[in-house]
Coordinates of C-alpha atoms and ligand atoms in Angstrom, one line a residue:
M6 CA -16.5 19.0 -11.1
K7 CA -19.3 16.6 -11.8
L8 CA -20.1 14.5 -8.8
I9 CA -22.3 11.5 -9.3
S10 CA -24.5 10.1 -6.5
S11 CA -23.9 6.5 -5.7
L12 CA -27.5 5.6 -6.6
A13 CA -27.2 7.2 -10.0
L14 CA -23.8 5.7 -10.5
I15 CA -25.0 2.2 -9.5
A16 CA -28.0 2.6 -11.8
A17 CA -25.9 3.6 -14.7
L18 CA -23.5 0.8 -14.1
S19 CA -26.1 -1.9 -13.8
L20 CA -27.3 -0.9 -17.3
E21 CA -23.9 -0.5 -18.8
T22 CA -21.8 -2.7 -16.5
C23 CA -19.0 -0.5 -17.4
G24 CA -17.5 2.8 -16.1
P25 CA -18.7 6.0 -14.8
Q26 CA -19.3 9.4 -16.4
P27 CA -16.4 11.6 -17.3
G28 CA -15.0 13.7 -14.4
G29 CA -14.1 17.4 -14.4
T30 CA -11.5 18.9 -16.6
A31 CA -8.2 20.4 -15.7
D32 CA -9.3 24.0 -16.3
Q33 CA -11.8 23.6 -13.5
A34 CA -8.9 22.9 -11.1
P35 CA -8.9 24.9 -7.9
G36 CA -5.9 27.1 -7.3
I37 CA -3.3 27.6 -4.6
G38 CA -3.8 30.6 -2.3
K39 CA -2.1 32.1 0.7
T40 CA -2.9 30.6 4.1
I41 CA -3.0 32.5 7.4
S42 CA -1.3 30.6 10.1
K43 CA -2.7 30.3 13.7
S44 CA -0.3 27.7 15.0
K45 CA 3.2 27.7 16.4
G46 CA 4.1 24.6 14.5
M47 CA 4.2 20.9 14.4
V48 CA 6.6 18.0 13.4
A49 CA 5.6 14.5 12.5
A50 CA 8.4 12.0 11.8
A51 CA 9.4 8.3 12.2
N52 CA 11.4 8.8 15.4
P53 CA 10.7 10.8 18.6
D54 CA 14.4 12.1 18.8
A55 CA 14.1 13.4 15.3
V56 CA 10.7 15.1 16.1
E57 CA 12.2 16.7 19.2
A58 CA 15.2 18.0 17.1
G59 CA 12.7 19.6 14.7
L60 CA 10.6 21.2 17.5
D61 CA 13.8 22.6 19.2
I62 CA 14.6 24.4 15.9
L63 CA 11.1 25.8 15.6
R64 CA 11.2 27.0 19.2
A65 CA 14.5 28.7 18.5
G66 CA 12.9 30.7 15.7
G67 CA 13.9 28.4 12.8
S68 CA 11.6 27.8 9.9
A69 CA 10.1 24.5 8.9
L70 CA 13.0 24.2 6.5
D71 CA 15.5 24.7 9.2
A72 CA 13.7 22.1 11.2
A73 CA 13.8 19.7 8.2
V74 CA 17.6 19.9 8.1
G75 CA 17.7 19.0 11.8
V76 CA 15.2 16.2 11.5
Q77 CA 17.1 14.6 8.6
A78 CA 20.4 14.9 10.5
V79 CA 18.9 13.0 13.4
L80 CA 17.0 10.4 11.3
G81 CA 20.2 9.5 9.6
L82 CA 21.7 8.7 13.0
V83 CA 18.7 6.9 14.8
E84 CA 17.1 5.3 11.7
P85 CA 20.0 4.5 9.5
Q86 CA 18.1 1.6 7.9
S87 CA 15.8 4.1 6.3
S88 CA 17.4 7.4 5.3
G89 CA 20.4 9.5 5.8
L90 CA 23.2 11.7 4.5
G91 CA 24.2 9.0 1.9
G92 CA 20.7 8.9 0.4
G93 CA 18.3 11.0 -1.7
A94 CA 14.9 12.6 -1.2
F95 CA 11.9 14.4 -2.7
M96 CA 10.5 17.4 -0.8
L97 CA 7.4 19.6 -1.3
V98 CA 7.4 23.0 0.2
Y99 CA 4.4 25.3 0.4
D100 CA 5.1 29.0 1.1
A101 CA 1.9 30.2 2.7
K102 CA 2.8 33.9 2.4
K103 CA 3.5 33.7 -1.3
G104 CA 1.0 31.0 -2.2
E105 CA 3.6 28.8 -4.0
V106 CA 4.3 25.1 -3.9
W107 CA 7.8 24.0 -4.9
A108 CA 9.1 20.5 -5.6
Y109 CA 12.7 19.8 -4.7
D110 CA 14.4 16.7 -6.2
G111 CA 17.5 15.4 -4.4
R112 CA 17.4 12.0 -6.1
E113 CA 20.6 10.1 -6.5
T114 CA 22.2 10.1 -9.9
A115 CA 24.0 7.3 -11.7
P116 CA 27.7 7.9 -12.3
A117 CA 28.7 8.8 -15.9
G118 CA 30.2 5.3 -16.2
A119 CA 26.8 3.6 -15.7
T120 CA 25.5 1.9 -18.8
A121 CA 22.2 0.1 -19.7
E122 CA 23.9 -3.1 -18.6
L123 CA 24.5 -1.9 -15.0
F124 CA 22.7 -4.8 -13.5
I125 CA 23.4 -7.4 -16.2
D126 CA 25.7 -10.2 -15.4
P127 CA 28.3 -10.2 -18.2
E128 CA 28.8 -14.0 -17.7
T129 CA 25.2 -15.0 -18.2
G130 CA 23.8 -12.0 -20.0
E131 CA 20.9 -12.1 -17.5
P132 CA 20.0 -9.5 -14.8
F133 CA 21.7 -10.1 -11.4
R134 CA 19.6 -11.4 -8.7
F135 CA 18.1 -8.5 -6.9
F136 CA 19.9 -9.0 -3.7
E137 CA 23.2 -9.1 -5.4
G138 CA 22.4 -5.8 -7.1
I139 CA 21.6 -4.2 -3.7
A140 CA 24.6 -5.3 -1.8
S141 CA 27.1 -3.8 -4.3
G142 CA 29.1 -0.7 -5.0
R143 CA 27.4 -0.3 -8.4
S144 CA 24.0 0.3 -6.8
T145 CA 25.1 3.5 -5.2
G146 CA 24.2 6.8 -6.8
V147 CA 25.6 10.2 -6.1
P148 CA 23.8 11.2 -2.8
G149 CA 21.5 14.2 -3.1
A150 CA 19.5 14.6 0.1
V151 CA 21.8 17.1 1.9
V152 CA 22.5 19.4 -1.1
M153 CA 18.7 19.4 -1.9
L154 CA 18.1 20.5 1.7
H155 CA 20.7 23.2 1.3
Q156 CA 19.1 24.5 -1.9
A157 CA 15.7 24.7 -0.2
H158 CA 17.3 26.2 2.9
Q159 CA 18.6 29.0 0.8
D160 CA 15.0 29.7 -0.3
H161 CA 13.2 29.1 2.9
G162 CA 15.7 28.9 5.8
K163 CA 15.5 31.5 8.6
R164 CA 18.5 30.7 10.6
D165 CA 22.1 29.7 10.0
W166 CA 22.4 26.4 8.2
A167 CA 25.1 25.2 10.5
K168 CA 23.0 25.6 13.7
N169 CA 20.5 23.1 12.5
F170 CA 23.0 20.3 13.0
N171 CA 23.7 21.0 16.6
R172 CA 21.3 18.5 18.2
A173 CA 22.3 15.7 15.9
I174 CA 26.0 16.3 16.5
T175 CA 25.4 16.1 20.3
L176 CA 23.3 13.0 20.0
A177 CA 26.0 11.4 17.8
E178 CA 28.7 12.3 20.2
K179 CA 26.9 11.3 23.4
G180 CA 25.1 8.4 21.9
F181 CA 21.4 7.6 21.2
R182 CA 19.3 4.7 22.4
V183 CA 18.9 1.9 19.8
S184 CA 15.1 1.7 19.2
P185 CA 13.2 -1.7 19.0
R186 CA 12.8 -1.2 15.2
L187 CA 16.4 -0.5 14.6
A188 CA 17.5 -3.4 16.8
G189 CA 15.1 -5.7 14.9
M190 CA 16.3 -4.6 11.6
I191 CA 20.0 -5.1 12.5
E192 CA 19.2 -8.6 13.7
R193 CA 17.2 -9.6 10.6
V194 CA 19.2 -7.9 8.0
G195 CA 22.4 -9.0 9.8
A196 CA 21.3 -12.6 9.4
F197 CA 21.9 -12.3 5.7
L198 CA 25.6 -11.6 6.6
V199 CA 26.1 -8.7 4.0
L200 CA 26.0 -6.1 6.7
K201 CA 28.7 -7.9 8.5
R202 CA 30.8 -8.1 5.4
D203 CA 31.4 -4.4 5.5
D204 CA 34.0 -3.6 8.2
N205 CA 32.6 -0.3 9.1
A206 CA 29.0 -1.6 9.4
R207 CA 30.1 -4.7 11.3
A208 CA 32.0 -2.6 13.9
Y209 CA 29.1 -0.2 14.2
F210 CA 26.0 -2.4 14.3
F211 CA 27.3 -5.4 16.2
L212 CA 28.9 -6.1 19.5
E213 CA 32.4 -7.5 19.7
D214 CA 30.9 -11.1 20.0
G215 CA 29.1 -10.5 16.7
S216 CA 25.6 -10.2 18.3
P217 CA 23.4 -7.4 17.0
L218 CA 23.1 -4.2 19.1
P219 CA 20.3 -4.8 21.6
V220 CA 17.3 -2.5 22.2
G221 CA 18.3 0.4 24.5
F222 CA 22.0 0.1 23.8
V223 CA 23.6 3.6 23.8
R224 CA 25.3 3.9 20.4
D225 CA 27.6 6.8 19.7
N226 CA 28.8 7.7 16.3
P227 CA 31.8 10.1 16.4
E228 CA 32.4 9.7 12.7
Y229 CA 28.9 10.9 12.0
A230 CA 29.4 13.9 14.2
K231 CA 32.5 14.7 12.3
T232 CA 30.7 14.5 9.0
L233 CA 27.9 16.7 10.3
R234 CA 30.5 19.3 11.4
A235 CA 32.0 19.2 7.9
L236 CA 28.5 19.6 6.4
S237 CA 27.7 22.5 8.6
E238 CA 30.7 24.4 7.2
N239 CA 30.4 23.1 3.6
P240 CA 27.0 21.8 2.4
R241 CA 28.8 20.0 -0.4
A242 CA 31.2 18.3 1.9
L243 CA 29.9 14.9 0.9
L244 CA 30.6 15.6 -2.7
E245 CA 34.1 16.9 -2.5
G246 CA 37.2 16.4 -0.4
P247 CA 37.9 13.6 2.1
I248 CA 34.3 12.5 2.7
A249 CA 33.7 12.2 -1.0
Q250 CA 36.9 10.1 -1.2
A251 CA 35.8 7.9 1.7
I252 CA 32.5 7.2 -0.2
L253 CA 34.4 6.4 -3.4
D254 CA 36.7 4.0 -1.5
V255 CA 33.8 2.0 -0.2
V256 CA 31.9 2.1 -3.5
A257 CA 35.0 0.7 -5.3
Q258 CA 35.1 -2.4 -3.1
E259 CA 34.3 -5.9 -4.3
P260 CA 31.9 -7.5 -5.0
L261 CA 30.4 -5.5 -7.9
P262 CA 32.3 -2.3 -7.4
G263 CA 30.8 0.9 -8.8
T264 CA 32.3 3.4 -11.2
M265 CA 31.5 6.6 -9.3
T266 CA 34.2 9.3 -9.5
L267 CA 34.9 12.7 -7.9
E268 CA 33.8 14.3 -11.1
D269 CA 30.4 12.6 -10.8
M270 CA 30.1 14.0 -7.4
A271 CA 31.2 17.5 -8.4
N272 CA 28.6 17.5 -11.2
Y273 CA 25.7 16.7 -8.9
Q274 CA 23.0 19.4 -8.6
P275 CA 19.6 19.1 -7.0
R276 CA 16.6 20.1 -9.1
K277 CA 13.8 22.5 -8.2
S278 CA 10.5 23.0 -10.1
R279 CA 6.9 23.8 -9.5
A280 CA 5.1 20.9 -7.9
L281 CA 2.9 18.5 -9.9
C282 CA -0.6 19.4 -9.1
S283 CA -4.1 18.2 -10.1
S284 CA -7.6 18.5 -8.8
Y285 CA -9.5 15.9 -6.8
R286 CA -13.1 17.0 -6.4
Q287 CA -12.8 20.6 -5.0
H288 CA -9.2 20.1 -3.7
L289 CA -5.9 20.7 -5.2
I290 CA -3.4 17.9 -4.7
C291 CA 0.3 18.6 -5.2
G292 CA 3.2 16.1 -5.3
P293 CA 6.7 15.5 -6.7
Q294 CA 7.6 15.7 -10.4
P295 CA 9.3 12.8 -12.2
P296 CA 11.7 11.0 -11.8
S297 CA 9.4 10.2 -8.9
S298 CA 6.3 8.4 -10.1
G299 CA 4.7 9.2 -6.7
G300 CA 3.0 12.4 -7.8
V301 CA 1.7 11.0 -11.2
A302 CA 0.5 7.7 -9.8
V303 CA -1.2 9.0 -6.6
Q304 CA -2.9 11.6 -8.7
S305 CA -4.0 9.2 -11.4
I306 CA -5.5 6.9 -8.8
L307 CA -7.5 9.9 -7.5
G308 CA -8.4 10.9 -11.0
M309 CA -9.9 7.5 -11.8
V310 CA -11.7 7.3 -8.4
E311 CA -13.1 10.8 -8.8
P312 CA -16.2 9.9 -10.8
F313 CA -17.3 7.4 -8.2
D314 CA -19.3 8.5 -5.1
M315 CA -16.6 7.4 -2.6
A316 CA -18.2 9.5 0.1
G317 CA -21.6 7.8 -0.3
L318 CA -20.0 4.4 -0.5
G319 CA -17.8 5.0 2.6
P320 CA -14.9 2.6 3.4
S321 CA -16.8 -0.4 2.1
A322 CA -15.8 -3.4 0.0
Q323 CA -17.3 -1.6 -2.9
S324 CA -15.0 1.4 -2.4
W325 CA -11.9 -0.8 -1.9
H326 CA -12.8 -2.6 -5.2
I327 CA -12.9 0.8 -7.0
F328 CA -9.7 1.8 -5.3
A329 CA -8.0 -1.5 -6.3
E330 CA -9.1 -1.2 -9.9
A331 CA -7.9 2.4 -10.2
S332 CA -4.6 1.4 -8.5
F333 CA -4.0 -1.4 -11.0
L334 CA -4.5 0.9 -13.9
A335 CA -2.4 3.8 -12.4
Y336 CA 0.5 1.4 -11.5
A337 CA 0.4 0.0 -15.1
D338 CA 0.8 3.6 -16.5
R339 CA 3.4 4.5 -14.0
N340 CA 5.5 1.4 -14.7
K341 CA 5.5 2.0 -18.4
Y342 CA 5.8 5.8 -18.7
V343 CA 7.6 7.4 -15.8
A344 CA 11.3 7.8 -15.6
D345 CA 13.9 10.7 -15.5
P346 CA 12.4 13.5 -17.7
Q347 CA 15.9 14.6 -18.6
Y348 CA 16.3 11.3 -20.4
V349 CA 12.9 10.3 -21.6
Q350 CA 9.8 12.4 -22.4
V351 CA 7.3 11.9 -19.5
E352 CA 3.9 13.2 -20.4
T353 CA 2.6 14.0 -17.0
E354 CA -0.1 16.3 -18.4
Q355 CA -1.5 13.6 -20.7
L356 CA -1.3 11.0 -18.0
L357 CA -3.3 13.2 -15.6
N358 CA -5.6 14.6 -18.2
K359 CA -9.2 14.3 -17.0
D360 CA -10.5 13.0 -20.3
Y361 CA -7.8 10.4 -20.4
L362 CA -8.4 9.4 -16.8
S363 CA -12.2 9.1 -17.5
T364 CA -11.5 6.6 -20.3
R365 CA -9.4 4.7 -17.8
A366 CA -12.1 4.9 -15.1
A367 CA -14.6 3.7 -17.6
L368 CA -12.8 0.4 -17.6
I369 CA -13.9 -0.1 -14.0
N370 CA -16.8 -2.4 -13.5
M371 CA -18.5 -2.1 -10.1
H372 CA -19.3 -5.9 -10.0
A373 CA -16.2 -7.6 -11.3
A374 CA -12.4 -7.2 -11.3
M375 CA -10.8 -6.6 -14.7
A376 CA -9.3 -9.6 -16.4
D377 CA -6.1 -7.7 -17.4
Y378 CA -4.6 -4.4 -16.4
K379 CA -2.8 -2.8 -19.2
A380 CA -1.2 0.6 -19.4
G381 CA -3.1 3.1 -21.5
N382 CA -1.5 5.1 -24.2
P383 CA -2.2 8.8 -23.6
S384 CA 0.5 10.0 -26.1
E385 CA 0.9 7.3 -28.6
F386 CA 4.2 6.3 -27.0
M387 CA 6.0 3.1 -27.6
R388 CA 7.6 2.0 -24.4
G389 CA 8.9 -1.4 -23.3
K390 CA 7.4 -3.4 -20.4
D391 CA 9.1 -2.3 -17.2
A392 CA 11.5 -4.6 -15.3
T393 CA 12.2 -2.5 -12.2
P394 CA 12.4 -4.5 -9.0
D395 CA 11.0 -3.2 -5.7
S396 CA 12.2 -3.2 -2.2
P397 CA 11.6 -1.1 1.0
G398 CA 13.6 1.4 3.1
T399 CA 12.8 5.1 3.6
S400 CA 11.2 7.6 5.9
H401 CA 8.6 10.3 5.5
F402 CA 8.3 13.4 7.7
T403 CA 6.4 16.7 7.7
I404 CA 6.7 20.0 9.4
V405 CA 4.6 23.2 9.6
D406 CA 6.0 26.3 11.2
G407 CA 4.4 29.4 12.8
D408 CA 4.5 31.3 9.5
G409 CA 2.6 28.5 7.8
L410 CA 5.6 27.2 5.8
V411 CA 4.9 23.6 5.1
V412 CA 7.4 20.8 4.4
S413 CA 6.5 17.3 3.2
M414 CA 9.6 15.2 2.6
T415 CA 10.2 11.5 1.8
T416 CA 13.8 10.5 2.2
T417 CA 15.6 7.2 1.5
V418 CA 18.7 5.0 1.2
E419 CA 16.4 2.6 -0.8
S420 CA 16.7 -0.9 0.8
A421 CA 17.1 -1.5 4.5
F422 CA 20.5 0.0 5.3
G423 CA 20.9 0.9 1.6
S424 CA 23.8 -1.0 0.0
Q425 CA 24.8 -2.2 3.5
R426 CA 28.1 -0.4 3.2
M427 CA 29.1 2.4 5.5
A428 CA 31.4 5.4 5.0
A429 CA 32.1 8.4 7.3
G430 CA 29.5 7.3 9.8
F431 CA 26.6 6.8 7.4
M432 CA 25.1 4.2 5.1
L433 CA 25.5 4.4 1.3
N434 CA 22.4 4.1 -0.8
N435 CA 21.5 1.4 -3.2
Q436 CA 19.2 3.7 -5.1
L437 CA 20.3 2.6 -8.6
T438 CA 18.5 -0.7 -8.1
D439 CA 15.4 1.5 -8.6
F440 CA 16.3 1.4 -12.3
S441 CA 14.9 -1.4 -14.5
F442 CA 17.4 -4.2 -14.6
K443 CA 16.6 -4.7 -18.3
A444 CA 16.9 -2.0 -20.9
V445 CA 14.7 -3.5 -23.6
D446 CA 11.7 -5.7 -23.2
E447 CA 10.9 -9.0 -24.9
A448 CA 9.4 -7.2 -27.9
G449 CA 12.7 -5.2 -28.3
L450 CA 11.1 -1.9 -27.1
P451 CA 13.2 0.4 -25.0
I452 CA 12.3 0.6 -21.3
A453 CA 11.8 4.2 -20.0
N454 CA 13.5 3.5 -16.6
A455 CA 16.6 1.8 -18.0
P456 CA 19.9 2.8 -16.4
A457 CA 22.1 5.4 -18.1
G458 CA 25.1 7.5 -17.0
G459 CA 23.9 10.7 -15.2
K460 CA 20.3 9.5 -15.1
R461 CA 18.1 9.4 -11.9
P462 CA 16.2 6.2 -11.2
R463 CA 12.4 6.3 -11.0
S464 CA 11.1 6.7 -7.5
S465 CA 7.7 6.0 -5.9
M466 CA 8.2 8.6 -3.2
A467 CA 5.0 10.7 -2.9
P468 CA 5.3 13.6 -0.5
H469 CA 2.0 15.5 -1.0
I470 CA 0.4 18.7 0.1
V471 CA -3.3 19.1 -0.3
F472 CA -5.3 22.4 -0.5
N473 CA -8.9 23.1 0.4
P474 CA -11.4 24.5 -2.1
E475 CA -10.4 28.0 -1.0
G476 CA -6.8 27.3 -2.0
E477 CA -5.6 27.2 1.6
F478 CA -3.3 24.5 3.0
L479 CA -5.3 21.6 4.3
F480 CA -2.9 18.7 5.0
T481 CA 0.3 16.9 4.1
T482 CA 0.8 13.2 3.6
G483 CA 3.4 10.7 2.4
S484 CA 5.0 7.4 3.4
P485 CA 7.9 5.1 2.9
G486 CA 7.2 1.6 1.5
G487 CA 8.7 1.1 -2.0
S488 CA 6.1 1.2 -4.7
S489 CA 3.4 0.6 -2.1
I490 CA 4.0 4.3 -1.1
I491 CA 1.6 5.2 -3.9
A492 CA -1.3 3.1 -2.5
Y493 CA -0.5 4.0 1.1
T494 CA -0.6 7.7 0.3
A495 CA -3.6 7.7 -2.0
K496 CA -5.8 6.0 0.7
T497 CA -5.1 8.8 3.2
I498 CA -6.2 11.4 0.7
I499 CA -9.5 9.5 0.0
G500 CA -9.9 8.8 3.7
I501 CA -9.6 12.5 4.7
I502 CA -11.4 14.1 1.7
D503 CA -14.2 11.6 1.0
W504 CA -14.6 9.8 4.3
G505 CA -14.0 12.8 6.6
L506 CA -11.5 10.9 8.7
S507 CA -9.0 12.5 11.1
P508 CA -5.3 12.1 10.0
Q509 CA -4.8 9.3 12.5
E510 CA -7.9 7.4 11.3
A511 CA -6.8 7.9 7.7
I512 CA -3.4 6.4 8.5
E513 CA -5.0 3.5 10.3
L514 CA -7.2 2.5 7.4
P515 CA -6.2 -0.8 6.0
N516 CA -3.5 -0.7 3.4
V517 CA -4.7 -2.1 0.1
I518 CA -2.1 -2.3 -2.6
A519 CA -3.3 -3.4 -6.1
R520 CA -0.5 -3.9 -8.5
R521 CA 0.4 -6.3 -11.3
G522 CA -2.8 -8.3 -11.0
T523 CA -2.8 -9.1 -7.2
V524 CA -4.4 -7.2 -4.4
K525 CA -2.3 -7.2 -1.3
L526 CA -4.3 -6.2 1.8
E527 CA -3.9 -6.0 5.5
T528 CA -6.3 -8.4 6.9
R529 CA -7.6 -8.3 10.4
G530 CA -7.4 -11.4 12.6
L531 CA -4.1 -12.7 11.3
E532 CA -1.2 -12.7 13.7
P533 CA 1.6 -10.4 12.7
E534 CA 4.5 -12.5 11.6
L535 CA 8.1 -12.0 10.6
T536 CA 8.6 -12.6 7.0
D537 CA 11.6 -12.8 4.7
E538 CA 11.1 -9.2 3.7
P539 CA 13.6 -7.5 6.0
E540 CA 11.7 -4.3 6.8
R541 CA 8.4 -5.9 7.3
M542 CA 7.6 -5.6 11.0
G543 CA 4.2 -4.0 11.0
P544 CA 1.8 -4.8 13.8
A545 CA -0.8 -4.7 11.1
A546 CA -3.5 -7.1 12.2
R547 CA -5.2 -4.3 14.1
F548 CA -5.7 -2.2 11.0
G549 CA -6.7 -4.8 8.5
L550 CA -9.9 -5.3 6.5
S551 CA -12.3 -7.7 8.0
E552 CA -12.4 -11.2 6.5
D553 CA -15.9 -10.5 5.2
M554 CA -14.6 -7.6 3.2
A555 CA -11.8 -9.6 1.9
K556 CA -14.3 -12.3 0.8
A557 CA -16.4 -9.7 -0.9
L558 CA -13.4 -8.6 -2.9
E559 CA -12.6 -12.2 -3.8
A560 CA -16.2 -12.6 -5.0
K561 CA -15.6 -9.8 -7.5
G562 CA -12.8 -11.9 -8.9
H563 CA -9.8 -10.3 -7.2
K564 CA -6.7 -12.3 -6.5
L565 CA -5.8 -11.5 -2.9
R566 CA -2.7 -11.8 -0.9
R567 CA -3.5 -11.4 2.7
S568 CA -0.8 -9.3 4.3
K569 CA 0.0 -9.7 8.0
G570 CA 1.8 -6.4 8.3
E571 CA 2.5 -3.5 5.9
I572 CA 5.3 -1.1 6.4
S573 CA 3.7 2.2 5.8
G574 CA 5.1 5.0 7.8
L575 CA 2.6 7.7 7.0
H576 CA 2.9 11.1 8.7
I577 CA 0.3 13.8 8.3
I578 CA -0.2 17.3 9.5
Y579 CA -3.8 18.7 9.1
R580 CA -4.9 22.3 9.4
N581 CA -8.2 22.5 11.3
E582 CA -10.8 25.1 10.4
D583 CA -9.7 27.3 13.3
G584 CA -6.2 27.3 12.0
S585 CA -4.8 24.9 14.6
L586 CA -2.9 21.8 13.6
S587 CA -3.6 18.1 14.2
G588 CA -1.1 15.4 13.4
G589 CA -1.1 11.7 12.7
A590 CA 1.8 9.2 13.0
D591 CA 1.7 5.6 11.6
P592 CA 1.6 3.1 14.5
R593 CA 3.2 0.6 12.1
R594 CA 6.5 2.3 12.8
E595 CA 7.9 4.3 15.7
G596 CA 6.9 7.8 14.7
V597 CA 5.1 10.6 16.6
A598 CA 3.4 13.9 15.7
R599 CA 3.9 16.7 18.2
G600 CA 3.0 20.4 18.2
L601 CA 4.4 23.4 20.0
Ligands
LIG1289 N1 13.7 3.6 -3.3 C1 12.3 3.7 -3.3 C2 11.8 4.9 -4.1 O1 12.5 5.8 -4.2 C3 11.8 3.9 -1.9 C4 12.0 2.7 -1.1 C5 11.1 2.6 0.1 O2 10.2 3.4 0.3 O3 11.3 1.8 0.9 O4 10.8 4.9 -4.5

């Protein structure tokens, strides 16, 4: 890999005022090796109850995969706004003994009856307003998170599948304490009234007088416990029999009922493949395959940043400028080219090809922001301009066990509380709003991420596992946050590899999201504030860029949107040189990282 010193780079750029030298090529990529473990294990997730459930399972001799089942079961109970049984997920698993990295895809799937017009109002011929699309039956895809976990459990589980639900069942029966974040979400999302429109959700999230559950309220959920018992006996219990029927009954309700059938559910299968990996400097970076754009986009940001001396520049305005420019370009490619590979050809290899990324990086001028950020064309593809909306829900967790098995999983019901409809004790997802609402663009070109029956909507979820130059496991990373996930995750990889930060420091770097022409950045000194975006509660002012740095970015021509709080929920586990583990949890949410 060719590394260019900052002086040489700045000298070259001041002559050329264009981009850097080409980076390395794919055939120089480092490999994946085996990793000897010296730790008993660690769990980092968005809620302490979920972390304790995972640790209990590790203590009882379960693997990281067993623990993942327990963590997800608890998250679905205590953090129903973000993820759950009714949602989907992407998971990366590194098997330290075999030296393999697997990508599991439990993404929701559109029912066979879904058409390209899924979100087009037949009366006006125009796309529905986004909120109408979310709060509907037709936004719900066949849920995949649990069957994906089961598939991975068959590969990597060490103890009985059923036992992993025990703690969540007890917590659901005895009740859990409503956390400040959950209480805040019920209050704010509840204010839009849709959550109250659903009988099950109204009875569950609100007191009899209609007020939202307060912080510390002990909420039991016997229906959820019953569903977990059914799942512990039959991992496909959501997709057949009475629970499947309960889901269908709710999906079929007005307004905008969905077309999902028992056959759609019976047909659902999770997917498993090798992870999508590329090199960054001397490290190997592995993420999910499409239909998530998270792997491609994070890795293409890194590929474009790679020729620059980020280590020498440190976390400066200059570095954030490079990061922003690379992000603009990577988001443009991701918007145009990534969708379900079983429906459209997705050229991940071309998109991550080092020569291609060098031509993209060459567009970056150190002194000035680009006037226009267009997608490249690595494969001479004709694709329409994407019209996929964006909204945040989701949770990311990570687990390492004593054998060195590593899990990095991002899991979601899409928006806050998904479609805001509840069945069998859990929320139904609104994942199909991750499709483009339009199927063709103004020029008449087909849009890659258009809805279709049986198709999986594009995701931004980006669970990653990073390997050191010896091919050993180094760290995991990933976050919730809609399409901002890509920027949140990429900054942590640069923070750790280039800036030598600890996991916690990397998480607490300011979030800088450069997409569609605007740089949104956490800015220090602004009071955190509630906004109209329901999940936005971050106490971000603490982590923001200084106003001086923001001004330096403006001086380069960037259009800034100063953010008073981002909703990253980054969780990282890092393997130290002596084999011990360090964790990091995002203070913008309620998570913790704890080891055994
Ligand atoms: N549905 C989004 C996705 O799959 C995630 C939403 C979020 O992170 O809040 O990319």
